[in-house]
Amino acid sequence: MAAAKNRSGDESNRRFHEDLVGLDPADPEAQEFARHLDRIERCGPAFTVEASIDGVADFADSSRRAGGLRWWTAVAVVCLILIGVIVASWDIVLRTLAWLAE
């Protein structure tokens, strides 16, 4: 875990030496912008389980930072996903019980 923190800290320091020259590295807004640039430039295979989990983590992080209508929209999306999972699970259970009853 410490290695990940150090790596992201090194990444931010690199940003301030290359992309964000002239900005104060101690400024919270500049640090947030550096993290934003890191998220934008992150690329990798999007078709793996790990990438899907990272996508969910990115969604959770961005919805936590959002406010107002965007936050409520994120809550609605999560609720719709959960309802879909519950309905699909219930359907699977009922079909399994019907199959076992035959």
Coordinates of C-alpha atoms in Angstrom, one line a residue:
M1 CA 0.0 0.0 0.0
A2 CA 2.9 2.4 0.8
A3 CA 4.4 1.6 -2.6
A4 CA 1.2 2.7 -4.3
K5 CA 1.2 6.0 -2.3
N6 CA 4.8 6.6 -3.1
R7 CA 4.2 5.9 -6.8
S8 CA 1.2 8.3 -7.0
G9 CA 3.3 10.9 -5.1
D10 CA 6.1 10.5 -7.6
E11 CA 3.7 10.7 -10.4
S12 CA 2.3 14.0 -9.0
N13 CA 5.8 15.4 -8.6
R14 CA 6.6 14.4 -12.2
R15 CA 3.4 16.3 -13.2
F16 CA 4.5 19.4 -11.5
H17 CA 7.9 19.3 -13.2
E18 CA 6.6 18.5 -16.7
D19 CA 2.9 19.4 -17.2
L20 CA 2.1 21.7 -14.4
V21 CA 5.2 23.9 -14.3
G22 CA 4.7 27.0 -12.3
L23 CA 1.9 25.6 -10.1
D24 CA 2.4 25.1 -6.4
P25 CA 2.7 21.4 -5.6
A26 CA 1.3 22.1 -2.1
D27 CA -1.9 23.7 -3.4
P28 CA -4.9 21.3 -2.9
E29 CA -6.5 22.4 -6.2
A30 CA -3.3 21.8 -8.1
Q31 CA -2.9 18.4 -6.5
E32 CA -6.5 17.5 -7.5
F33 CA -5.9 18.6 -11.0
A34 CA -2.8 16.4 -11.1
R35 CA -4.9 13.5 -10.0
H36 CA -7.4 14.3 -12.6
L37 CA -4.8 14.3 -15.3
D38 CA -3.5 10.9 -14.0
R39 CA -7.0 9.5 -14.3
I40 CA -7.5 10.8 -17.8
E41 CA -4.2 9.4 -19.1
R42 CA -4.6 6.0 -17.5
C43 CA -5.1 3.5 -20.2
G44 CA -5.2 -0.3 -20.1
P45 CA -7.2 -3.2 -21.3
A46 CA -10.9 -2.5 -20.6
F47 CA -12.0 -6.0 -21.3
T48 CA -10.6 -7.7 -18.2
V49 CA -12.2 -8.4 -14.8
E50 CA -9.7 -6.1 -13.1
A51 CA -10.5 -3.3 -15.5
S52 CA -14.2 -3.7 -14.8
I53 CA -13.5 -3.5 -11.1
D54 CA -11.3 -0.5 -11.6
G55 CA -14.2 1.1 -13.6
V56 CA -16.6 0.5 -10.7
A57 CA -14.0 2.0 -8.3
D58 CA -13.7 5.1 -10.6
F59 CA -17.5 5.4 -10.7
A60 CA -17.6 5.3 -6.9
D61 CA -14.8 7.8 -6.5
S62 CA -16.4 10.2 -9.0
S63 CA -19.9 9.9 -7.5
R64 CA -18.5 10.5 -4.1
R65 CA -16.9 13.8 -5.4
A66 CA -20.1 14.8 -7.2
G67 CA -22.9 16.9 -5.6
G68 CA -26.4 17.8 -6.3
L69 CA -28.1 16.3 -9.3
R70 CA -25.1 14.3 -10.4
W71 CA -24.9 12.6 -7.0
W72 CA -28.6 11.7 -7.1
T73 CA -28.2 10.4 -10.7
A74 CA -25.4 8.2 -9.5
V75 CA -27.5 7.0 -6.6
A76 CA -30.4 6.2 -9.1
V77 CA -28.0 4.3 -11.4
V78 CA -26.7 2.2 -8.5
C79 CA -30.3 1.5 -7.3
L80 CA -31.3 0.4 -10.8
I81 CA -28.3 -1.9 -11.0
L82 CA -29.1 -3.4 -7.6
I83 CA -32.8 -3.9 -8.5
G84 CA -31.7 -5.6 -11.7
V85 CA -29.4 -8.0 -9.9
I86 CA -32.1 -8.8 -7.3
V87 CA -34.7 -9.5 -10.0
A88 CA -32.2 -11.7 -12.0
S89 CA -31.2 -13.6 -8.9
W90 CA -34.8 -14.1 -7.9
D91 CA -35.6 -15.4 -11.4
I92 CA -32.6 -17.8 -11.3
V93 CA -33.7 -19.1 -7.9
L94 CA -37.3 -19.7 -9.0
R95 CA -36.2 -21.4 -12.2
T96 CA -33.8 -23.6 -10.3
L97 CA -36.5 -24.6 -7.8
A98 CA -38.9 -25.4 -10.7
W99 CA -36.3 -27.5 -12.4
L100 CA -35.6 -29.4 -9.2
A101 CA -39.3 -30.0 -8.6
E102 CA -39.6 -31.8 -11.9

